[in-house]
C-alpha cells in the first residue's frame, strides 16, 4: 500500500540516478501574433536613438498629435499583428513573428545600420505579456508571469506550488494555441519520455490542467454522500420537532 501511494506522487519513476537525458536543442520562446513586447533602442549618442523610442499618439480632447519618448518607467507596448509584424518609429514595419527575442534584436539593429540611422545601435526587446495559466490539483492555481525565455513543465508547476497529493501525474493536459487552433496534449510526468515531448518546454499563454486522481474523486463522492445524509437527517429531525410541537400545542 505504501509503495502504491508513493508511485502516485513520484515524478520520473523510470529514471535512474545519474541518467543522462537529452533535451530538445536550443529551445527558446518565439514571438507569435498578438504577443505584446517593448522595444528600446540605445546608442553611445542618446540623441540619435531618441526618435526610435518615440511614440506618436492622438489626444481626443484637443485633437492634437503628440510625441512621447519611451523610458524605463513607461515603455510603449507593441502588439505583434496577425501576420507577425510590429510597427516601429522611423524604420516602419518589421516582421518579428517566429523569431526569438535575440533574433528580433539583431534584425532591428541591422535595419537601423543599413538605413544609416545609427552606426552602433543596441536594441533591447522584452515580452510584456508572457504568462502561463495553471489550474486543477495544484497548491496555488492561477495565472503566472514567465520571467525567462525557457521554462519547463516542472518549473511551471513549481510556480503554482507543485501538484497536491491528489494530482494525477500521468494525466496532465496542456492547451496550446497554434495557428488559430487550440491543441490539447496529455503528458505523463512519471516517465522520462516527457523530456522528448515538444510540450516539455512551456510557451506563452499555455494552459496547464492537472486532473484529480481516482482517490480525490472517491473522496469527493464520499463527502457528497455524507453531506446528503447529514442534510436528510437534519431535515427529518426538524420535521419531527415541528410535528411534536404542533401535537403539544393542540393538546
PDB file of C-alpha atoms in Angstrom:
ATOM      1  CA  UNK A   1       0.000   0.000   0.000  1.00  0.00           C
ATOM      2  CA  UNK A   2       2.805   2.392   0.895  1.00  0.00           C
ATOM      3  CA  UNK A   3       4.553   1.622  -2.413  1.00  0.00           C
ATOM      4  CA  UNK A   4       1.370   2.296  -4.367  1.00  0.00           C
ATOM      5  CA  UNK A   5       0.887   5.584  -2.547  1.00  0.00           C
ATOM      6  CA  UNK A   6       4.454   6.607  -3.342  1.00  0.00           C
ATOM      7  CA  UNK A   7       4.060   5.753  -7.020  1.00  0.00           C
ATOM      8  CA  UNK A   8       1.061   8.044  -7.240  1.00  0.00           C
ATOM      9  CA  UNK A   9       3.081  11.121  -6.273  1.00  0.00           C
ATOM     10  CA  UNK A  10       6.567  10.479  -7.690  1.00  0.00           C
ATOM     11  CA  UNK A  11       7.818  12.150 -10.847  1.00  0.00           C
ATOM     12  CA  UNK A  12      10.136  10.445 -13.383  1.00  0.00           C
ATOM     13  CA  UNK A  13       9.746   6.985 -11.897  1.00  0.00           C
ATOM     14  CA  UNK A  14      11.689   5.263 -14.707  1.00  0.00           C
ATOM     15  CA  UNK A  15      14.804   7.453 -14.429  1.00  0.00           C
ATOM     16  CA  UNK A  16      17.858   6.004 -12.703  1.00  0.00           C
ATOM     17  CA  UNK A  17      20.195   8.167 -10.642  1.00  0.00           C
ATOM     18  CA  UNK A  18      22.951   9.583 -12.846  1.00  0.00           C
ATOM     19  CA  UNK A  19      20.997   9.111 -16.076  1.00  0.00           C
ATOM     20  CA  UNK A  20      21.872  11.469 -18.915  1.00  0.00           C
ATOM     21  CA  UNK A  21      18.792  12.983 -20.518  1.00  0.00           C
ATOM     22  CA  UNK A  22      18.912  14.519 -23.992  1.00  0.00           C
ATOM     23  CA  UNK A  23      16.782  17.674 -24.112  1.00  0.00           C
ATOM     24  CA  UNK A  24      15.376  19.411 -27.194  1.00  0.00           C
ATOM     25  CA  UNK A  25      18.155  21.598 -28.592  1.00  0.00           C
ATOM     26  CA  UNK A  26      18.161  25.387 -28.352  1.00  0.00           C
ATOM     27  CA  UNK A  27      14.505  25.731 -27.393  1.00  0.00           C
ATOM     28  CA  UNK A  28      13.594  29.363 -26.727  1.00  0.00           C
ATOM     29  CA  UNK A  29      10.171  31.004 -26.815  1.00  0.00           C
ATOM     30  CA  UNK A  30       9.488  32.651 -30.171  1.00  0.00           C
ATOM     31  CA  UNK A  31       7.336  35.657 -30.957  1.00  0.00           C
ATOM     32  CA  UNK A  32       3.766  34.948 -32.070  1.00  0.00           C
ATOM     33  CA  UNK A  33       0.852  37.057 -33.315  1.00  0.00           C
ATOM     34  CA  UNK A  34      -0.850  39.021 -30.504  1.00  0.00           C
ATOM     35  CA  UNK A  35       2.291  38.906 -28.337  1.00  0.00           C
ATOM     36  CA  UNK A  36       2.987  42.221 -26.646  1.00  0.00           C
ATOM     37  CA  UNK A  37       6.581  43.443 -26.472  1.00  0.00           C
ATOM     38  CA  UNK A  38       8.640  46.527 -25.695  1.00  0.00           C
ATOM     39  CA  UNK A  39      11.468  47.680 -27.969  1.00  0.00           C
ATOM     40  CA  UNK A  40      14.127  50.111 -26.772  1.00  0.00           C
ATOM     41  CA  UNK A  41      16.959  51.391 -28.966  1.00  0.00           C
ATOM     42  CA  UNK A  42      20.179  52.622 -27.335  1.00  0.00           C
ATOM     43  CA  UNK A  43      23.350  54.233 -28.691  1.00  0.00           C
ATOM     44  CA  UNK A  44      26.503  55.918 -27.451  1.00  0.00           C
ATOM     45  CA  UNK A  45      24.814  59.089 -28.662  1.00  0.00           C
ATOM     46  CA  UNK A  46      21.400  59.116 -26.909  1.00  0.00           C
ATOM     47  CA  UNK A  47      20.074  61.848 -29.203  1.00  0.00           C
ATOM     48  CA  UNK A  48      20.401  59.565 -32.236  1.00  0.00           C
ATOM     49  CA  UNK A  49      18.426  56.815 -30.515  1.00  0.00           C
ATOM     50  CA  UNK A  50      15.669  59.121 -29.271  1.00  0.00           C
ATOM     51  CA  UNK A  51      13.496  59.083 -32.452  1.00  0.00           C
ATOM     52  CA  UNK A  52      13.350  55.269 -32.319  1.00  0.00           C
ATOM     53  CA  UNK A  53      11.961  55.383 -28.790  1.00  0.00           C
ATOM     54  CA  UNK A  54       9.298  57.982 -29.555  1.00  0.00           C
ATOM     55  CA  UNK A  55       5.666  57.008 -29.892  1.00  0.00           C
ATOM     56  CA  UNK A  56       3.020  59.112 -31.635  1.00  0.00           C
ATOM     57  CA  UNK A  57      -0.392  59.382 -30.011  1.00  0.00           C
ATOM     58  CA  UNK A  58      -3.655  61.225 -30.701  1.00  0.00           C
ATOM     59  CA  UNK A  59      -5.251  63.356 -27.983  1.00  0.00           C
ATOM     60  CA  UNK A  60      -9.033  63.103 -28.361  1.00  0.00           C
ATOM     61  CA  UNK A  61      -9.609  66.147 -26.110  1.00  0.00           C
ATOM     62  CA  UNK A  62      -7.768  68.713 -28.207  1.00  0.00           C
ATOM     63  CA  UNK A  63      -7.315  66.859 -31.478  1.00  0.00           C
ATOM     64  CA  UNK A  64      -3.538  67.248 -31.308  1.00  0.00           C
ATOM     65  CA  UNK A  65      -0.923  64.671 -32.248  1.00  0.00           C
ATOM     66  CA  UNK A  66       1.732  64.367 -29.553  1.00  0.00           C
ATOM     67  CA  UNK A  67       5.068  62.607 -29.329  1.00  0.00           C
ATOM     68  CA  UNK A  68       6.440  60.978 -26.195  1.00  0.00           C
ATOM     69  CA  UNK A  69       9.808  59.371 -25.531  1.00  0.00           C
ATOM     70  CA  UNK A  70       9.881  55.897 -24.009  1.00  0.00           C
ATOM     71  CA  UNK A  71      11.714  55.440 -20.737  1.00  0.00           C
ATOM     72  CA  UNK A  72      12.239  52.657 -18.247  1.00  0.00           C
ATOM     73  CA  UNK A  73       9.158  53.577 -16.215  1.00  0.00           C
ATOM     74  CA  UNK A  74       6.804  53.989 -19.196  1.00  0.00           C
ATOM     75  CA  UNK A  75       7.658  51.876 -22.230  1.00  0.00           C
ATOM     76  CA  UNK A  76       5.499  51.738 -25.315  1.00  0.00           C
ATOM     77  CA  UNK A  77       3.946  48.289 -25.652  1.00  0.00           C
ATOM     78  CA  UNK A  78       3.800  46.978 -29.216  1.00  0.00           C
ATOM     79  CA  UNK A  79       1.475  44.174 -30.326  1.00  0.00           C
ATOM     80  CA  UNK A  80       2.588  41.686 -32.959  1.00  0.00           C
ATOM     81  CA  UNK A  81      -0.100  41.692 -35.641  1.00  0.00           C
ATOM     82  CA  UNK A  82      -1.749  38.659 -37.251  1.00  0.00           C
ATOM     83  CA  UNK A  83       0.976  38.499 -39.914  1.00  0.00           C
ATOM     84  CA  UNK A  84       3.839  38.731 -37.412  1.00  0.00           C
ATOM     85  CA  UNK A  85       4.733  42.408 -37.867  1.00  0.00           C
ATOM     86  CA  UNK A  86       5.294  45.281 -35.447  1.00  0.00           C
ATOM     87  CA  UNK A  87       5.438  48.977 -36.380  1.00  0.00           C
ATOM     88  CA  UNK A  88       8.488  50.907 -35.166  1.00  0.00           C
ATOM     89  CA  UNK A  89       9.200  54.639 -35.400  1.00  0.00           C
ATOM     90  CA  UNK A  90      11.475  55.719 -38.288  1.00  0.00           C
ATOM     91  CA  UNK A  91      12.020  52.256 -39.841  1.00  0.00           C
ATOM     92  CA  UNK A  92       8.359  51.234 -40.062  1.00  0.00           C
ATOM     93  CA  UNK A  93       7.089  47.645 -40.159  1.00  0.00           C
ATOM     94  CA  UNK A  94       9.369  44.826 -39.038  1.00  0.00           C
ATOM     95  CA  UNK A  95       8.464  41.148 -39.242  1.00  0.00           C
ATOM     96  CA  UNK A  96       9.341  39.514 -35.922  1.00  0.00           C
ATOM     97  CA  UNK A  97       6.892  36.594 -35.887  1.00  0.00           C
ATOM     98  CA  UNK A  98       8.728  33.286 -35.469  1.00  0.00           C
ATOM     99  CA  UNK A  99      11.880  34.957 -34.130  1.00  0.00           C
ATOM    100  CA  UNK A 100      13.390  34.729 -30.666  1.00  0.00           C
ATOM    101  CA  UNK A 101      13.973  37.975 -28.796  1.00  0.00           C
ATOM    102  CA  UNK A 102      17.676  37.892 -29.671  1.00  0.00           C
ATOM    103  CA  UNK A 103      16.929  37.305 -33.349  1.00  0.00           C
ATOM    104  CA  UNK A 104      14.438  40.192 -33.348  1.00  0.00           C
ATOM    105  CA  UNK A 105      17.016  42.451 -31.684  1.00  0.00           C
ATOM    106  CA  UNK A 106      19.651  41.549 -34.284  1.00  0.00           C
ATOM    107  CA  UNK A 107      17.200  42.126 -37.166  1.00  0.00           C
ATOM    108  CA  UNK A 108      16.176  45.582 -35.931  1.00  0.00           C
ATOM    109  CA  UNK A 109      19.799  46.557 -35.302  1.00  0.00           C
ATOM    110  CA  UNK A 110      20.700  45.558 -38.876  1.00  0.00           C
ATOM    111  CA  UNK A 111      17.816  47.591 -40.312  1.00  0.00           C
ATOM    112  CA  UNK A 112      18.962  50.656 -38.371  1.00  0.00           C
ATOM    113  CA  UNK A 113      22.561  50.240 -39.534  1.00  0.00           C
ATOM    114  CA  UNK A 114      21.579  49.517 -43.153  1.00  0.00           C
ATOM    115  CA  UNK A 115      19.426  52.642 -43.143  1.00  0.00           C
ATOM    116  CA  UNK A 116      22.453  54.620 -41.905  1.00  0.00           C
ATOM    117  CA  UNK A 117      20.490  55.997 -38.977  1.00  0.00           C
ATOM    118  CA  UNK A 118      22.874  54.875 -36.200  1.00  0.00           C
ATOM    119  CA  UNK A 119      26.260  53.177 -36.536  1.00  0.00           C
ATOM    120  CA  UNK A 120      26.197  51.488 -33.126  1.00  0.00           C
ATOM    121  CA  UNK A 121      22.570  50.645 -32.214  1.00  0.00           C
ATOM    122  CA  UNK A 122      21.835  48.352 -29.297  1.00  0.00           C
ATOM    123  CA  UNK A 123      18.273  47.055 -29.309  1.00  0.00           C
ATOM    124  CA  UNK A 124      16.517  45.569 -26.282  1.00  0.00           C
ATOM    125  CA  UNK A 125      13.330  43.534 -26.857  1.00  0.00           C
ATOM    126  CA  UNK A 126      11.282  42.326 -23.900  1.00  0.00           C
ATOM    127  CA  UNK A 127       7.987  40.465 -23.571  1.00  0.00           C
ATOM    128  CA  UNK A 128       5.193  42.410 -21.873  1.00  0.00           C
ATOM    129  CA  UNK A 129       2.599  39.619 -21.577  1.00  0.00           C
ATOM    130  CA  UNK A 130       4.467  36.342 -21.140  1.00  0.00           C
ATOM    131  CA  UNK A 131       2.205  34.209 -18.933  1.00  0.00           C
ATOM    132  CA  UNK A 132       1.115  30.644 -18.220  1.00  0.00           C
ATOM    133  CA  UNK A 133      -2.153  29.563 -16.561  1.00  0.00           C
ATOM    134  CA  UNK A 134      -2.129  26.591 -14.187  1.00  0.00           C
ATOM    135  CA  UNK A 135      -5.357  25.135 -12.816  1.00  0.00           C
ATOM    136  CA  UNK A 136      -6.654  21.946 -11.211  1.00  0.00           C
ATOM    137  CA  UNK A 137      -4.932  19.933  -8.493  1.00  0.00           C
ATOM    138  CA  UNK A 138      -2.099  22.344  -7.675  1.00  0.00           C
ATOM    139  CA  UNK A 139      -1.424  24.224  -4.467  1.00  0.00           C
ATOM    140  CA  UNK A 140      -1.927  27.711  -5.919  1.00  0.00           C
ATOM    141  CA  UNK A 141      -3.951  27.738  -9.160  1.00  0.00           C
ATOM    142  CA  UNK A 142      -3.622  30.937 -11.136  1.00  0.00           C
ATOM    143  CA  UNK A 143      -2.031  32.867 -13.957  1.00  0.00           C
ATOM    144  CA  UNK A 144       1.709  33.404 -13.631  1.00  0.00           C
ATOM    145  CA  UNK A 145       4.179  35.692 -15.362  1.00  0.00           C
ATOM    146  CA  UNK A 146       7.122  33.993 -17.065  1.00  0.00           C
ATOM    147  CA  UNK A 147      10.376  35.849 -16.454  1.00  0.00           C
ATOM    148  CA  UNK A 148      12.606  33.916 -18.843  1.00  0.00           C
ATOM    149  CA  UNK A 149      12.529  32.618 -22.398  1.00  0.00           C
ATOM    150  CA  UNK A 150      12.891  28.946 -21.488  1.00  0.00           C
ATOM    151  CA  UNK A 151      10.556  27.366 -18.929  1.00  0.00           C
ATOM    152  CA  UNK A 152       9.972  23.627 -18.400  1.00  0.00           C
ATOM    153  CA  UNK A 153       6.728  21.963 -17.338  1.00  0.00           C
ATOM    154  CA  UNK A 154       8.279  21.194 -13.948  1.00  0.00           C
ATOM    155  CA  UNK A 155       9.313  24.815 -13.422  1.00  0.00           C
ATOM    156  CA  UNK A 156       5.808  25.947 -14.366  1.00  0.00           C
ATOM    157  CA  UNK A 157       4.241  23.616 -11.789  1.00  0.00           C
ATOM    158  CA  UNK A 158       6.686  24.928  -9.205  1.00  0.00           C
ATOM    159  CA  UNK A 159       5.254  28.426  -9.780  1.00  0.00           C
ATOM    160  CA  UNK A 160       1.889  27.057  -8.624  1.00  0.00           C
ATOM    161  CA  UNK A 161       3.399  25.382  -5.551  1.00  0.00           C
ATOM    162  CA  UNK A 162       3.552  21.920  -7.193  1.00  0.00           C
ATOM    163  CA  UNK A 163       0.709  19.417  -7.505  1.00  0.00           C
ATOM    164  CA  UNK A 164      -1.275  18.363  -4.487  1.00  0.00           C
ATOM    165  CA  UNK A 165      -1.097  14.715  -3.410  1.00  0.00           C
ATOM    166  CA  UNK A 166      -4.350  14.249  -5.343  1.00  0.00           C
ATOM    167  CA  UNK A 167      -2.879  15.475  -8.645  1.00  0.00           C
ATOM    168  CA  UNK A 168      -2.817  12.832 -11.389  1.00  0.00           C
ATOM    169  CA  UNK A 169       0.810  12.860 -12.545  1.00  0.00           C
ATOM    170  CA  UNK A 170       0.064  10.626 -15.528  1.00  0.00           C
ATOM    171  CA  UNK A 171      -2.690  12.848 -16.882  1.00  0.00           C
ATOM    172  CA  UNK A 172      -1.516  16.466 -17.140  1.00  0.00           C
ATOM    173  CA  UNK A 173      -3.084  18.388 -20.017  1.00  0.00           C
ATOM    174  CA  UNK A 174      -1.569  21.347 -21.845  1.00  0.00           C
ATOM    175  CA  UNK A 175      -3.708  23.576 -24.066  1.00  0.00           C
ATOM    176  CA  UNK A 176      -1.644  25.467 -26.639  1.00  0.00           C
ATOM    177  CA  UNK A 177      -2.747  27.901 -29.329  1.00  0.00           C
ATOM    178  CA  UNK A 178      -1.303  27.133 -32.780  1.00  0.00           C
ATOM    179  CA  UNK A 179      -2.350  28.854 -35.981  1.00  0.00           C
ATOM    180  CA  UNK A 180      -5.722  29.823 -34.582  1.00  0.00           C
ATOM    181  CA  UNK A 181      -6.473  26.387 -33.108  1.00  0.00           C
ATOM    182  CA  UNK A 182      -6.388  25.075 -29.545  1.00  0.00           C
ATOM    183  CA  UNK A 183      -4.383  21.854 -29.287  1.00  0.00           C
ATOM    184  CA  UNK A 184      -4.770  19.675 -26.178  1.00  0.00           C
ATOM    185  CA  UNK A 185      -1.922  17.297 -25.296  1.00  0.00           C
ATOM    186  CA  UNK A 186      -1.773  14.865 -22.370  1.00  0.00           C
ATOM    187  CA  UNK A 187       1.561  14.313 -20.553  1.00  0.00           C
ATOM    188  CA  UNK A 188       2.761  11.587 -18.186  1.00  0.00           C
ATOM    189  CA  UNK A 189       5.157  13.228 -15.737  1.00  0.00           C
ATOM    190  CA  UNK A 190       6.116   9.851 -14.263  1.00  0.00           C
ATOM    191  CA  UNK A 191       8.008   8.894 -17.420  1.00  0.00           C
ATOM    192  CA  UNK A 192      11.279  10.177 -18.854  1.00  0.00           C
ATOM    193  CA  UNK A 193       9.512  10.367 -22.225  1.00  0.00           C
ATOM    194  CA  UNK A 194       8.412  13.820 -21.100  1.00  0.00           C
ATOM    195  CA  UNK A 195      11.891  15.132 -21.958  1.00  0.00           C
ATOM    196  CA  UNK A 196      11.435  14.353 -25.665  1.00  0.00           C
ATOM    197  CA  UNK A 197       7.981  15.941 -25.837  1.00  0.00           C
ATOM    198  CA  UNK A 198       7.601  19.302 -27.648  1.00  0.00           C
ATOM    199  CA  UNK A 199       5.491  20.265 -24.649  1.00  0.00           C
ATOM    200  CA  UNK A 200       8.328  19.808 -22.139  1.00  0.00           C
ATOM    201  CA  UNK A 201       9.053  23.500 -22.623  1.00  0.00           C
ATOM    202  CA  UNK A 202       6.193  25.879 -21.947  1.00  0.00           C
ATOM    203  CA  UNK A 203       5.175  28.539 -24.468  1.00  0.00           C
ATOM    204  CA  UNK A 204       3.447  31.856 -23.870  1.00  0.00           C
ATOM    205  CA  UNK A 205      -0.233  31.630 -22.917  1.00  0.00           C
ATOM    206  CA  UNK A 206      -0.182  27.841 -22.393  1.00  0.00           C
ATOM    207  CA  UNK A 207      -2.848  26.488 -20.035  1.00  0.00           C
ATOM    208  CA  UNK A 208      -1.794  23.586 -17.792  1.00  0.00           C
ATOM    209  CA  UNK A 209      -4.593  21.462 -16.312  1.00  0.00           C
ATOM    210  CA  UNK A 210      -3.822  18.953 -13.554  1.00  0.00           C
ATOM    211  CA  UNK A 211      -6.674  16.458 -13.226  1.00  0.00           C
ATOM    212  CA  UNK A 212      -7.548  14.786  -9.896  1.00  0.00           C
ATOM    213  CA  UNK A 213      -6.676  11.144  -9.365  1.00  0.00           C
ATOM    214  CA  UNK A 214      -9.284   8.492  -8.547  1.00  0.00           C
ATOM    215  CA  UNK A 215      -8.687   8.865  -4.824  1.00  0.00           C
ATOM    216  CA  UNK A 216      -9.693  12.530  -4.919  1.00  0.00           C
ATOM    217  CA  UNK A 217     -12.790  11.591  -6.928  1.00  0.00           C
ATOM    218  CA  UNK A 218     -13.686   8.886  -4.387  1.00  0.00           C
ATOM    219  CA  UNK A 219     -13.175  11.298  -1.500  1.00  0.00           C
ATOM    220  CA  UNK A 220     -15.387  13.892  -3.186  1.00  0.00           C
ATOM    221  CA  UNK A 221     -18.121  11.304  -3.690  1.00  0.00           C
ATOM    222  CA  UNK A 222     -17.932  10.174  -0.048  1.00  0.00           C
ATOM    223  CA  UNK A 223     -18.124  13.786   1.149  1.00  0.00           C
ATOM    224  CA  UNK A 224     -21.049  14.459  -1.156  1.00  0.00           C
ATOM    225  CA  UNK A 225     -22.941  11.395   0.102  1.00  0.00           C
ATOM    226  CA  UNK A 226     -22.127  12.301   3.703  1.00  0.00           C
ATOM    227  CA  UNK A 227     -23.443  15.827   3.168  1.00  0.00           C
ATOM    228  CA  UNK A 228     -26.628  14.394   1.629  1.00  0.00           C
ATOM    229  CA  UNK A 229     -27.331  12.079   4.576  1.00  0.00           C
ATOM    230  CA  UNK A 230     -26.494  14.761   7.121  1.00  0.00           C
ATOM    231  CA  UNK A 231     -28.863  17.150   5.357  1.00  0.00           C
ATOM    232  CA  UNK A 232     -31.560  14.472   5.142  1.00  0.00           C
ATOM    233  CA  UNK A 233     -31.191  13.598   8.844  1.00  0.00           C
ATOM    234  CA  UNK A 234     -31.313  17.270   9.809  1.00  0.00           C
ATOM    235  CA  UNK A 235     -34.485  17.765   7.786  1.00  0.00           C
ATOM    236  CA  UNK A 236     -36.099  14.693   9.367  1.00  0.00           C
ATOM    237  CA  UNK A 237     -35.245  15.936  12.869  1.00  0.00           C
ATOM    238  CA  UNK A 238     -36.676  19.362  12.073  1.00  0.00           C
ATOM    239  CA  UNK A 239     -39.905  17.829  10.773  1.00  0.00           C
ATOM    240  CA  UNK A 240     -40.188  15.556  13.811  1.00  0.00           C
ATOM    241  CA  UNK A 241     -39.658  18.516  16.140  1.00  0.00           C
ATOM    242  CA  UNK A 242     -42.302  20.508  14.261  1.00  0.00           C
ATOM    243  CA  UNK A 243     -44.835  17.653  14.498  1.00  0.00           C
ATOM    244  CA  UNK A 244     -44.210  17.216  18.230  1.00  0.00           C
ATOM    245  CA  UNK A 245     -44.621  20.941  18.753  1.00  0.00           C
ATOM    246  CA  UNK A 246     -47.902  21.003  16.857  1.00  0.00           C
ATOM    247  CA  UNK A 247     -49.257  17.997  18.800  1.00  0.00           C
ATOM    248  CA  UNK A 248     -48.216  19.534  22.123  1.00  0.00           C
ATOM    249  CA  UNK A 249     -49.927  22.828  21.294  1.00  0.00           C
ATOM    250  CA  UNK A 250     -53.108  21.054  20.081  1.00  0.00           C
ATOM    251  CA  UNK A 251     -53.436  19.261  23.432  1.00  0.00           C
TER     252      UNK A 251
END
